[in-house]
XYZ file of N, CA and C in Angstrom:
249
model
N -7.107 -11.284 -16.107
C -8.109 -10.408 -15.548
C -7.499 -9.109 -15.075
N -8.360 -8.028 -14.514
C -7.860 -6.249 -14.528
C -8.417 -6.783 -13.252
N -7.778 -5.876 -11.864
C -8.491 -5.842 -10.996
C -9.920 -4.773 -11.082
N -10.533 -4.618 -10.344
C -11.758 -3.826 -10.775
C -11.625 -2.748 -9.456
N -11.034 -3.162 -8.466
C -11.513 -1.872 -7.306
C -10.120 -1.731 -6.551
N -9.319 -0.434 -6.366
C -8.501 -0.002 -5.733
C -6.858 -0.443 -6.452
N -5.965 -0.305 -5.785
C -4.717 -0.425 -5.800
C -4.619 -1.599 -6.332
N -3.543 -2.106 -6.531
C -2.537 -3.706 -6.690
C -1.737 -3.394 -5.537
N -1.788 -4.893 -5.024
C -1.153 -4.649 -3.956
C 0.311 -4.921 -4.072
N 0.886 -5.528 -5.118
C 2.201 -5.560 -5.923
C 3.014 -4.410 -5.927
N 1.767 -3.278 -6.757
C 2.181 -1.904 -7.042
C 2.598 -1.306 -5.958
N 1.928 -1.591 -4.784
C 2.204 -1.210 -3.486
C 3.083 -1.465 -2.818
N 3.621 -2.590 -2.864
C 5.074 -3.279 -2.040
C 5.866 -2.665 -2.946
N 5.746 -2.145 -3.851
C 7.262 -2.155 -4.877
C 7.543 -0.614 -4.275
N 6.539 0.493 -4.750
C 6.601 1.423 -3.698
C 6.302 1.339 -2.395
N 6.254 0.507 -1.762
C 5.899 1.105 -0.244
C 6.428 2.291 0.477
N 7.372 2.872 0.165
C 8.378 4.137 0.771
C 7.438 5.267 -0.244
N 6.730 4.806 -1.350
C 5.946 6.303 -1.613
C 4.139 6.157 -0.497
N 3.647 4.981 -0.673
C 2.291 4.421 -0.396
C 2.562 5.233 1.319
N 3.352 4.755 1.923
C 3.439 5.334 3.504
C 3.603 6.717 3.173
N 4.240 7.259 2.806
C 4.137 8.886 2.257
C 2.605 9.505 1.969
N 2.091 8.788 1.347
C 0.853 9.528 0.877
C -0.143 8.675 1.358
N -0.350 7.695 1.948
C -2.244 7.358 2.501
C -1.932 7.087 3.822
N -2.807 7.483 4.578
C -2.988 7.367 5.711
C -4.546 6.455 5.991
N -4.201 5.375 7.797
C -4.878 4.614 7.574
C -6.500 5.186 8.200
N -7.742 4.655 7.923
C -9.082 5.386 8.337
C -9.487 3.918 9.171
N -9.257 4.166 10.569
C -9.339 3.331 11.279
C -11.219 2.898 11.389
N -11.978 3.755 11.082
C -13.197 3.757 11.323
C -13.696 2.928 9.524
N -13.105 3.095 8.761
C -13.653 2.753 7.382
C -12.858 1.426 7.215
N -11.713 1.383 8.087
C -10.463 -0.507 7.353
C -10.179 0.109 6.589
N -9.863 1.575 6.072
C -9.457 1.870 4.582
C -8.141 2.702 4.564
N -7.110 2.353 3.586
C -5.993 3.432 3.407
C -6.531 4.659 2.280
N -6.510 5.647 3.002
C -6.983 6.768 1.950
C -5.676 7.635 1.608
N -5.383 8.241 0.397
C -4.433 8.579 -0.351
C -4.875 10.413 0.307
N -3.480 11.038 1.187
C -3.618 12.046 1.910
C -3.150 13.017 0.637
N -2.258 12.829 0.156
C -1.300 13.730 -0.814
C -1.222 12.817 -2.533
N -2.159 13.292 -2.826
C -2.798 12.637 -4.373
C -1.733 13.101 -5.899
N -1.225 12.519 -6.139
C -0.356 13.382 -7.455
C -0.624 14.079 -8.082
N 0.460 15.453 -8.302
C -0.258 16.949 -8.367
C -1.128 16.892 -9.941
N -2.253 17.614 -10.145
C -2.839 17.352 -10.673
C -4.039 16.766 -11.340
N -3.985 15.662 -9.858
C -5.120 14.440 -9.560
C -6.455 14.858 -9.058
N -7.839 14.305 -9.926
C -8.718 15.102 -9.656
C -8.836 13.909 -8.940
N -8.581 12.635 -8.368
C -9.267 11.535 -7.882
C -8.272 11.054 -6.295
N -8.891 10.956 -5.252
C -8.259 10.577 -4.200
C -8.705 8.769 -4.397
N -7.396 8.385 -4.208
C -7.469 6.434 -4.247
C -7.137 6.079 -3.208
N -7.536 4.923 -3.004
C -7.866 4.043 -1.285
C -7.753 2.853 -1.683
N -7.607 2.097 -0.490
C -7.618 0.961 -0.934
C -8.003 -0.303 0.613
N -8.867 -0.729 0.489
C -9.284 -1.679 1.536
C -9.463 -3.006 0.833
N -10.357 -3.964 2.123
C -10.506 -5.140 1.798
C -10.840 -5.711 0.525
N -11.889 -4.774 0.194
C -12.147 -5.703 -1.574
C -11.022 -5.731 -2.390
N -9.926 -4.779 -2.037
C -8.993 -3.886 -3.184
C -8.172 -5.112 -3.091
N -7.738 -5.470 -1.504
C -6.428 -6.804 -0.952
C -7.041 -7.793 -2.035
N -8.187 -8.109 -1.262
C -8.892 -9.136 -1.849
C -8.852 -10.155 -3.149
N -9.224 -8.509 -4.251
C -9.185 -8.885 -5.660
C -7.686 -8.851 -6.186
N -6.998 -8.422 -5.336
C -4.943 -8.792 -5.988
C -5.024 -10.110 -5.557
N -5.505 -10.337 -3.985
C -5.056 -11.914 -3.969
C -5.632 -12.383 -4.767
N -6.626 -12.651 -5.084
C -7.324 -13.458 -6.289
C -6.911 -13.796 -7.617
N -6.363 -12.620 -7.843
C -5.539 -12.218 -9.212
C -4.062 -12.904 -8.981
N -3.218 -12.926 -8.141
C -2.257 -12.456 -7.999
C -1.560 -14.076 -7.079
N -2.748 -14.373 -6.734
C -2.593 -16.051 -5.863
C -2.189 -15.707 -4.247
N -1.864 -16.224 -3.790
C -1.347 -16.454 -2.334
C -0.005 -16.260 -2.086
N 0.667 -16.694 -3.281
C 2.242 -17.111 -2.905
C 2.286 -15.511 -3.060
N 1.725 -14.472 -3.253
C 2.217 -12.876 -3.216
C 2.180 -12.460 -1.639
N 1.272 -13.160 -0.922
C 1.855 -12.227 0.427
C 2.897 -12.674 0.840
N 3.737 -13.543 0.658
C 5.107 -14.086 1.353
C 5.574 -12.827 0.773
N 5.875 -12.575 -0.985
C 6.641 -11.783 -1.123
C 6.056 -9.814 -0.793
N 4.789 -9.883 -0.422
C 4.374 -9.128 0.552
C 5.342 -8.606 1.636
N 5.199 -9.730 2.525
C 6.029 -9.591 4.016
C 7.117 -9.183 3.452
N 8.026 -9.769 3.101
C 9.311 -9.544 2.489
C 9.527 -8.121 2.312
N 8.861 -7.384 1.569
C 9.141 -6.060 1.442
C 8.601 -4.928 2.640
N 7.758 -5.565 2.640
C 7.542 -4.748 4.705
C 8.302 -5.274 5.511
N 9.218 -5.943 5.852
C 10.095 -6.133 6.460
C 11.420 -5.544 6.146
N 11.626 -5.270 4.753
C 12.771 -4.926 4.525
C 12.533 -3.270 4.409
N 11.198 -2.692 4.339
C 11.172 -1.045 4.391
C 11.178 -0.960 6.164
N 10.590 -1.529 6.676
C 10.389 -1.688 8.031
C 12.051 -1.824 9.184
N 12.621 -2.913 8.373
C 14.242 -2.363 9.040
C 14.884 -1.137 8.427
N 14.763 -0.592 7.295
C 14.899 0.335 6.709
C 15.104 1.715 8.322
N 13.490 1.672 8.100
C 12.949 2.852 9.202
C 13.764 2.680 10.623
N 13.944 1.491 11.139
C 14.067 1.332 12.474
C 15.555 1.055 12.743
N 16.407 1.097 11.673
C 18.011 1.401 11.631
C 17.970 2.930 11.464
N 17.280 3.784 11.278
C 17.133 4.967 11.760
C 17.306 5.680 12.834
N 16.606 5.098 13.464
C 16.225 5.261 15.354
C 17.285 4.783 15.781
N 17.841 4.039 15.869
C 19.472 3.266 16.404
C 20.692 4.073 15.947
């Protein structure tokens, strides 16, 4: 199956160091909206609950372990910074 609405959330962990670069979160919508769109791009992409949703579905469960995994490892990334 194709997902049908928003991101992969795969695509997203693999970049996460670009995804934090360019969407910022819309606390009022639950939605990550894409601030800085690739030059050229007539389309701003987002990605909320249906978007998670239909990767997990696609994609099974055992993907958010390897989820965490990569937010944890961009996440010490950032915060061996500050130290």
């Amino acid at each position: 199956g194709s997902l049908d609405v928003g991101l992969d959330i795969l695509r997203i962990m693999q970049n996460i160091h670009v995804f934090v670069s360019r969407f910022s979160y819309n606390l009022n919508q639950q939605t990550f909206i894409e601030r800085r769109p690739d030059r050229g791009s007539k389309n701003v992409r987002c990605i909320n609950i249906r978007s998670i949703a239909a990767s997990l579905k696609q994609h099974g469960l055992g993907v958010c372990d390897t989820t965490v995994n990569f937010t944890y490892q961009f996440l010490t990334q950032k915060f061996h910074i500050f130290s």
